[in-house]
């Protein structure tokens, strides 16, 4: 059974801007699949590039750092949920173990690679150190990411974990007590 329509629906529900980017890329015979996302990561294509690709006709180019962030958050209910959890969890505040009794970090579970890439780009645009752990990450990269996320004073605040990673062998319970699930895992 083809998953393309389900994937597109998932992107539409995640963010209208991401859905617009996907539609534009597909019209040019491209795609937003894992291999393409890796090329985009390697090229450093993040929020400003997404904003340039998804601007509407006559919509001016961004002139400030906040304009792409505002444009990318608009029409994204899952992103609003994540941002609310970041604020509620005091993720952006200085570490205060005595007051909060936790590391003030957030883990996000996501099914669709394009959604995870997009969310990471938005959070980075907002100045939040976010990273995606996906099945294409090497064992060393995964271990380094977990070690850094577990460090209480590290700037790494949001771990976006793909469902295909599973939880096997990841020991992040010391650093994290807040989890947001932005999409439901597909049943195989």
Tab-separated table of C-alpha atoms in Angstrom:
chain	number	residue	atom	x	y	z
A	1	UNK	CA	0.000	0.000	0.000
A	2	UNK	CA	1.479	3.381	-0.988
A	3	UNK	CA	2.150	5.685	1.946
A	4	UNK	CA	2.561	8.876	-0.110
A	5	UNK	CA	-0.931	10.282	0.562
A	6	UNK	CA	-0.695	9.428	4.273
A	7	UNK	CA	2.746	11.068	4.442
A	8	UNK	CA	1.439	14.205	2.707
A	9	UNK	CA	-1.535	14.363	5.058
A	10	UNK	CA	0.853	14.046	8.015
A	11	UNK	CA	2.898	16.973	6.698
A	12	UNK	CA	-0.240	19.072	6.143
A	13	UNK	CA	-1.338	18.397	9.714
A	14	UNK	CA	2.133	19.253	10.987
A	15	UNK	CA	2.626	22.527	9.113
A	16	UNK	CA	0.982	24.218	6.156
A	17	UNK	CA	4.349	25.763	5.253
A	18	UNK	CA	6.002	22.328	5.153
A	19	UNK	CA	3.120	21.051	3.012
A	20	UNK	CA	3.678	23.997	0.647
A	21	UNK	CA	7.414	23.216	0.460
A	22	UNK	CA	6.687	19.546	-0.251
A	23	UNK	CA	4.188	20.434	-2.997
A	24	UNK	CA	6.659	22.828	-4.613
A	25	UNK	CA	9.474	20.271	-4.525
A	26	UNK	CA	7.218	17.505	-5.917
A	27	UNK	CA	6.087	19.795	-8.772
A	28	UNK	CA	9.733	20.035	-9.862
A	29	UNK	CA	10.034	16.215	-9.799
A	30	UNK	CA	11.897	16.270	-6.490
A	31	UNK	CA	10.928	14.869	-3.109
A	32	UNK	CA	11.271	15.416	0.624
A	33	UNK	CA	12.387	11.881	1.420
A	34	UNK	CA	15.221	10.887	3.749
A	35	UNK	CA	18.033	11.040	1.158
A	36	UNK	CA	16.962	14.528	0.059
A	37	UNK	CA	16.688	15.718	3.669
A	38	UNK	CA	20.245	14.510	4.306
A	39	UNK	CA	21.489	16.517	1.329
A	40	UNK	CA	19.649	19.556	2.680
A	41	UNK	CA	21.178	19.021	6.151
A	42	UNK	CA	24.644	18.704	4.620
A	43	UNK	CA	24.050	21.892	2.585
A	44	UNK	CA	22.842	23.778	5.669
A	45	UNK	CA	19.399	24.405	4.215
A	46	UNK	CA	17.363	25.523	7.170
A	47	UNK	CA	14.814	28.202	8.081
A	48	UNK	CA	15.876	30.990	5.716
A	49	UNK	CA	15.966	28.597	2.772
A	50	UNK	CA	12.552	27.168	3.675
A	51	UNK	CA	11.146	30.689	3.934
A	52	UNK	CA	12.589	31.644	0.531
A	53	UNK	CA	11.143	28.486	-1.052
A	54	UNK	CA	7.671	28.943	0.436
A	55	UNK	CA	7.089	32.683	0.170
A	56	UNK	CA	3.849	33.571	-1.532
A	57	UNK	CA	3.671	35.745	-4.656
A	58	UNK	CA	4.557	39.323	-3.753
A	59	UNK	CA	5.573	38.356	-0.226
A	60	UNK	CA	8.759	40.250	0.619
A	61	UNK	CA	12.033	38.595	1.565
A	62	UNK	CA	12.810	38.385	5.250
A	63	UNK	CA	14.910	41.291	6.476
A	64	UNK	CA	15.196	40.330	10.145
A	65	UNK	CA	16.027	37.082	11.911
A	66	UNK	CA	12.545	36.861	13.417
A	67	UNK	CA	10.627	37.093	10.123
A	68	UNK	CA	11.472	33.578	8.854
A	69	UNK	CA	10.701	32.134	12.303
A	70	UNK	CA	7.305	33.828	12.384
A	71	UNK	CA	6.505	32.655	8.849
A	72	UNK	CA	7.512	29.054	9.569
A	73	UNK	CA	5.599	28.763	12.851
A	74	UNK	CA	2.393	30.121	11.331
A	75	UNK	CA	0.034	27.298	10.367
A	76	UNK	CA	1.828	24.677	12.432
A	77	UNK	CA	-0.255	23.362	15.349
A	78	UNK	CA	2.374	20.756	16.300
A	79	UNK	CA	5.046	23.433	16.367
A	80	UNK	CA	2.831	25.583	18.600
A	81	UNK	CA	2.474	22.611	20.955
A	82	UNK	CA	6.253	22.102	21.073
A	83	UNK	CA	6.874	25.797	21.712
A	84	UNK	CA	4.294	25.810	24.502
A	85	UNK	CA	6.054	22.816	26.114
A	86	UNK	CA	9.408	24.583	25.771
A	87	UNK	CA	7.989	27.551	27.656
A	88	UNK	CA	6.104	25.471	30.244
A	89	UNK	CA	9.149	23.283	30.841
A	90	UNK	CA	11.388	26.316	31.392
A	91	UNK	CA	13.681	24.883	28.704
A	92	UNK	CA	15.015	28.307	27.748
A	93	UNK	CA	15.740	29.390	31.300
A	94	UNK	CA	19.088	28.925	33.001
A	95	UNK	CA	19.466	25.550	34.665
A	96	UNK	CA	18.020	25.708	38.180
A	97	UNK	CA	18.047	22.212	39.700
A	98	UNK	CA	17.040	23.456	43.162
A	99	UNK	CA	13.893	25.064	41.800
A	100	UNK	CA	12.788	22.630	39.050
A	101	UNK	CA	14.445	19.317	40.080
A	102	UNK	CA	15.196	18.434	36.458
A	103	UNK	CA	17.448	19.374	33.555
A	104	UNK	CA	14.835	21.514	31.776
A	105	UNK	CA	15.085	19.709	28.437
A	106	UNK	CA	12.510	18.361	25.995
A	107	UNK	CA	12.339	15.200	23.915
A	108	UNK	CA	10.077	15.159	20.876
A	109	UNK	CA	8.880	11.981	19.165
A	110	UNK	CA	8.130	12.207	15.449
A	111	UNK	CA	7.258	9.680	12.722
A	112	UNK	CA	7.821	11.622	9.496
A	113	UNK	CA	11.426	12.565	8.649
A	114	UNK	CA	10.391	15.766	6.849
A	115	UNK	CA	8.442	16.911	9.923
A	116	UNK	CA	11.448	16.271	12.171
A	117	UNK	CA	13.801	18.132	9.815
A	118	UNK	CA	11.366	21.062	9.580
A	119	UNK	CA	10.835	21.252	13.357
A	120	UNK	CA	14.581	21.206	13.932
A	121	UNK	CA	15.032	24.048	11.426
A	122	UNK	CA	12.322	26.123	13.135
A	123	UNK	CA	13.747	25.577	16.628
A	124	UNK	CA	17.267	26.435	15.455
A	125	UNK	CA	15.926	29.588	13.822
A	126	UNK	CA	14.546	30.523	17.237
A	127	UNK	CA	17.995	30.020	18.774
A	128	UNK	CA	17.183	26.677	20.421
A	129	UNK	CA	19.798	23.937	20.155
A	130	UNK	CA	17.734	21.105	18.668
A	131	UNK	CA	18.937	17.963	16.926
A	132	UNK	CA	17.311	15.025	15.171
A	133	UNK	CA	18.260	11.474	16.079
A	134	UNK	CA	17.288	9.228	13.174
A	135	UNK	CA	18.116	5.743	11.964
A	136	UNK	CA	20.717	7.165	9.588
A	137	UNK	CA	22.726	8.489	12.538
A	138	UNK	CA	25.851	6.450	13.210
A	139	UNK	CA	26.229	4.669	16.546
A	140	UNK	CA	28.937	7.169	17.474
A	141	UNK	CA	26.711	10.142	16.569
A	142	UNK	CA	23.846	8.668	18.606
A	143	UNK	CA	26.109	8.088	21.603
A	144	UNK	CA	27.561	11.594	21.361
A	145	UNK	CA	24.065	13.055	21.125
A	146	UNK	CA	22.845	11.120	24.178
A	147	UNK	CA	25.925	12.087	26.224
A	148	UNK	CA	25.503	15.756	25.326
A	149	UNK	CA	21.757	15.716	25.984
A	150	UNK	CA	22.386	14.123	29.400
A	151	UNK	CA	24.805	16.882	30.443
A	152	UNK	CA	22.774	19.227	32.642
A	153	UNK	CA	24.568	22.397	31.535
A	154	UNK	CA	24.829	21.645	27.812
A	155	UNK	CA	23.081	23.992	25.406
A	156	UNK	CA	21.467	20.979	23.682
A	157	UNK	CA	17.864	21.445	24.841
A	158	UNK	CA	15.556	19.612	22.405
A	159	UNK	CA	16.090	16.068	21.147
A	160	UNK	CA	13.837	15.184	18.230
A	161	UNK	CA	13.777	11.417	18.014
A	162	UNK	CA	12.380	9.518	15.091
A	163	UNK	CA	10.105	6.610	16.026
A	164	UNK	CA	12.175	4.285	13.848
A	165	UNK	CA	14.989	4.737	16.375
A	166	UNK	CA	13.035	3.022	19.098
A	167	UNK	CA	14.209	3.441	22.656
A	168	UNK	CA	16.642	0.557	22.753
A	169	UNK	CA	19.861	1.408	24.515
A	170	UNK	CA	19.150	5.101	24.907
A	171	UNK	CA	19.613	6.246	28.467
A	172	UNK	CA	18.171	9.751	28.571
A	173	UNK	CA	15.935	9.479	31.608
A	174	UNK	CA	18.407	11.517	33.687
A	175	UNK	CA	18.132	14.527	31.427
A	176	UNK	CA	14.520	14.448	30.475
A	177	UNK	CA	11.101	14.259	32.045
A	178	UNK	CA	9.145	16.050	29.328
A	179	UNK	CA	8.134	14.323	26.099
A	180	UNK	CA	5.974	15.623	23.268
A	181	UNK	CA	4.651	13.230	20.638
A	182	UNK	CA	3.977	15.247	17.481
A	183	UNK	CA	2.686	12.387	15.356
A	184	UNK	CA	1.379	8.896	15.854
A	185	UNK	CA	3.641	6.031	14.836
A	186	UNK	CA	2.440	3.952	11.928
A	187	UNK	CA	1.518	0.393	12.688
A	188	UNK	CA	3.251	-2.154	10.467
